[in-house]
Coordinates of C-alpha atoms in Angstrom, one line a residue:
M66 CA 60.1 131.9 79.4
G67 CA 59.5 134.3 82.2
D68 CA 58.4 131.5 84.6
D69 CA 61.6 129.6 83.8
D70 CA 63.7 132.6 84.5
E71 CA 62.0 133.2 87.9
H72 CA 62.4 129.5 88.8
N73 CA 66.2 129.5 88.0
S74 CA 66.7 132.7 89.9
S75 CA 65.0 131.4 93.1
S76 CA 66.9 128.1 92.9
T77 CA 70.2 130.0 92.7
D78 CA 69.3 132.2 95.6
E79 CA 68.2 129.3 97.8
G80 CA 71.6 127.7 97.4
R81 CA 73.6 130.7 98.5
K82 CA 74.9 131.3 102.0
E83 CA 74.4 134.6 103.7
V84 CA 76.8 137.0 105.5
D85 CA 75.7 139.9 107.6
I86 CA 78.0 142.9 107.6
Y87 CA 77.7 146.1 109.7
P88 CA 78.7 149.7 109.2
L89 CA 82.3 150.7 109.7
S90 CA 81.1 153.3 112.2
C91 CA 80.1 150.5 114.6
Y92 CA 83.7 149.7 115.2
Y93 CA 86.3 151.4 117.4
F94 CA 90.0 151.6 116.2
G95 CA 92.9 152.3 118.5
P96 CA 96.7 151.8 118.6
K97 CA 99.0 149.6 120.6
E98 CA 102.7 148.8 120.8
A99 CA 104.4 148.2 117.4
I100 CA 105.2 144.7 116.2
V101 CA 108.8 144.0 115.2
F102 CA 109.1 142.7 111.7
K103 CA 112.2 141.0 110.2
D104 CA 114.0 143.4 107.8
E105 CA 115.3 141.1 105.2
T106 CA 116.0 140.8 101.5
V107 CA 114.3 138.3 99.2
S108 CA 117.3 136.0 99.4
D109 CA 117.3 136.2 103.2
R110 CA 113.6 135.2 103.2
I111 CA 114.2 132.2 100.9
T112 CA 117.1 131.1 103.1
R113 CA 114.8 131.3 106.2
M114 CA 112.0 129.4 104.5
K115 CA 114.4 126.6 103.5
S116 CA 115.7 126.4 107.1
N117 CA 112.2 126.3 108.6
Y118 CA 111.1 123.7 106.0
A119 CA 114.0 121.5 106.9
A120 CA 113.1 121.8 110.6
Y121 CA 109.3 121.7 110.5
G122 CA 108.2 120.7 107.0
L123 CA 105.3 122.4 105.2
R124 CA 104.6 125.9 106.3
T125 CA 100.9 126.6 106.9
S126 CA 99.5 130.1 107.2
V127 CA 95.9 131.1 108.0
E128 CA 94.4 134.5 107.0
A129 CA 91.1 136.2 107.8
V130 CA 88.5 137.7 105.5
L131 CA 86.8 140.4 107.5
L132 CA 84.0 142.5 106.0
V133 CA 82.4 145.8 106.9
E134 CA 80.0 148.2 105.2
L135 CA 80.9 151.7 104.0
F136 CA 78.9 153.8 101.5
K137 CA 76.5 150.9 101.1
H138 CA 79.2 148.7 99.7
P139 CA 81.1 145.7 101.2
H140 CA 84.7 146.6 102.3
L141 CA 87.5 144.2 103.1
L142 CA 89.7 144.9 106.1
L143 CA 93.4 144.9 105.2
L144 CA 96.6 145.6 107.1
Q145 CA 99.0 147.9 105.5
L146 CA 102.8 148.0 106.2
N147 CA 105.1 150.7 105.0
N148 CA 102.3 152.4 103.0
S149 CA 102.8 149.8 100.2
I150 CA 102.4 146.2 101.4
F151 CA 98.8 144.9 102.0
K152 CA 98.1 141.8 104.0
L153 CA 95.0 139.9 105.2
P154 CA 95.2 139.6 109.1
G155 CA 96.7 136.3 110.1
G156 CA 100.0 134.5 109.9
R157 CA 101.9 131.2 110.3
L158 CA 100.7 128.4 112.4
R159 CA 102.8 126.9 115.2
P160 CA 103.7 123.2 115.0
G161 CA 100.7 121.1 116.0
E162 CA 98.4 124.1 116.1
T163 CA 94.9 123.8 114.5
D164 CA 93.8 126.3 111.8
I165 CA 91.1 127.9 113.9
D166 CA 93.2 128.2 117.1
G167 CA 96.1 129.6 115.1
L168 CA 93.9 132.2 113.3
R169 CA 92.3 133.3 116.6
R170 CA 95.7 133.7 118.1
K171 CA 97.0 135.7 115.2
L172 CA 93.9 137.9 115.1
S173 CA 94.2 138.6 118.8
N174 CA 97.9 139.4 118.4
K175 CA 97.3 141.9 115.7
L176 CA 93.8 143.3 116.2
S177 CA 93.0 143.0 120.0
A178 CA 94.2 144.9 123.1
S179 CA 95.8 141.7 124.6
R180 CA 97.5 138.9 122.8
D181 CA 95.5 136.2 124.5
G182 CA 92.3 137.7 123.2
N183 CA 90.4 137.1 126.5
E184 CA 88.3 140.2 126.0
T185 CA 86.9 139.0 122.7
E186 CA 86.1 136.0 120.6
W187 CA 86.6 135.5 116.9
E188 CA 83.9 133.6 114.9
V189 CA 86.1 131.7 112.4
G190 CA 83.8 130.2 109.7
E191 CA 84.3 128.5 106.4
C192 CA 87.6 128.0 104.6
L193 CA 87.2 130.0 101.4
G194 CA 90.2 128.8 99.6
M195 CA 93.7 127.4 99.7
W196 CA 96.9 128.7 98.0
W197 CA 100.1 126.8 97.5
R198 CA 103.8 127.6 97.0
H199 CA 105.3 124.9 94.9
D200 CA 108.9 125.7 95.7
F201 CA 110.7 128.4 97.6
E202 CA 111.0 130.9 94.8
T203 CA 107.6 130.8 93.1
L204 CA 104.5 132.8 93.9
L205 CA 101.4 131.3 95.7
C206 CA 99.0 129.6 93.3
P207 CA 95.3 128.5 93.9
Y208 CA 96.0 124.9 92.9
L209 CA 98.5 122.1 93.6
P210 CA 99.6 120.3 90.4
P211 CA 99.7 116.5 90.7
T212 CA 103.4 116.6 89.8
V213 CA 104.2 118.5 93.0
K214 CA 104.7 116.0 95.8
K215 CA 106.3 118.3 98.4
P216 CA 104.9 121.8 98.4
K217 CA 106.7 124.3 100.6
E218 CA 103.8 126.5 101.8
C219 CA 100.0 126.4 102.1
T220 CA 97.9 129.5 102.9
K221 CA 94.3 129.1 103.9
L222 CA 91.7 131.9 103.8
F223 CA 88.8 131.8 106.3
L224 CA 85.7 133.9 106.5
V225 CA 85.5 135.5 109.9
R226 CA 82.1 137.0 110.7
L227 CA 82.2 140.2 112.7
P228 CA 79.6 141.1 115.4
E229 CA 77.8 144.5 115.2
S230 CA 80.5 146.1 117.4
R231 CA 84.1 145.4 118.3
K232 CA 87.3 147.2 119.3
F233 CA 90.2 146.8 116.9
I234 CA 93.5 147.6 118.6
V235 CA 96.2 147.7 115.9
P236 CA 100.0 147.9 116.3
E237 CA 101.1 151.5 115.6
N238 CA 103.4 150.5 112.7
L239 CA 100.4 149.0 110.9
K240 CA 97.3 150.6 109.4
L241 CA 94.0 148.8 109.3
L242 CA 92.2 149.9 106.1
A243 CA 88.7 149.2 104.8
V244 CA 89.0 148.7 101.0
P245 CA 86.0 148.3 98.7
L246 CA 85.7 144.8 97.1
S247 CA 85.3 146.5 93.8
Q248 CA 88.7 148.1 94.2
V249 CA 90.3 144.8 95.3
H250 CA 88.8 142.7 92.5
E251 CA 91.5 141.4 90.2
N252 CA 93.8 144.3 91.2
H253 CA 96.9 142.0 91.3
K254 CA 99.4 144.8 90.9
T255 CA 98.4 146.6 94.1
Y256 CA 97.1 143.7 96.3
G257 CA 98.7 140.6 95.0
T258 CA 97.0 137.4 93.7
V259 CA 95.6 136.2 97.0
I260 CA 93.8 139.4 98.1
S261 CA 92.7 140.3 94.6
G262 CA 90.9 136.9 94.4
V263 CA 88.8 137.4 97.5
P264 CA 85.8 139.0 95.8
Q265 CA 85.5 136.0 93.5
L266 CA 85.6 133.6 96.5
L267 CA 82.8 135.6 98.1
S268 CA 80.6 135.4 95.1
K269 CA 78.8 132.4 96.4
Y270 CA 77.5 134.4 99.4
S271 CA 74.6 136.8 99.7
I272 CA 76.0 139.8 101.6
N273 CA 73.4 141.5 103.8
I274 CA 74.1 145.1 104.9
I275 CA 72.6 145.6 108.4
D276 CA 71.6 149.2 109.2
I277 CA 72.2 150.1 112.8

């Protein structure tokens, strides 16, 4: 029985991908000019989404899963707005823009000193999952029912591997926080359904903490 257990364990380990993460202390954090956000009500947002859908069709957003180590535990980097709203770094694609190019542009816009990102490169990896908005007034769901022929929004999450050092330059009206995966896990009330589902998406990876 013991031999069988060992065989099953090694087979599982061999099938898992690896992600190296580095201590939070390896990274530099600084401010830059604030980003202007639309101050709108829920009804205003729905009206804007309907207008954009009529003009461009399905809205596609891309978001980054960035991991660091703190207290020997994996932490997820999240942007915080108004001390209450948490977001993964990323945003909406432009018409005709690829997922990877769009995510790199958004990361440079929100986390680099210059918007073009010439001073850095983002290693965009695997797509971890896709979330769908069935209509303008529903929440994002991790599936698309066969009865829904024209979804209104698709959000894709990508694993972005960080190097052992990097400068994060963040708009002064945003906070970049390192949040433990254990705190994020299934904490829908605080972080929403997408972010709180990230730890489960990462369960197929072996996370290696690299000591510097």
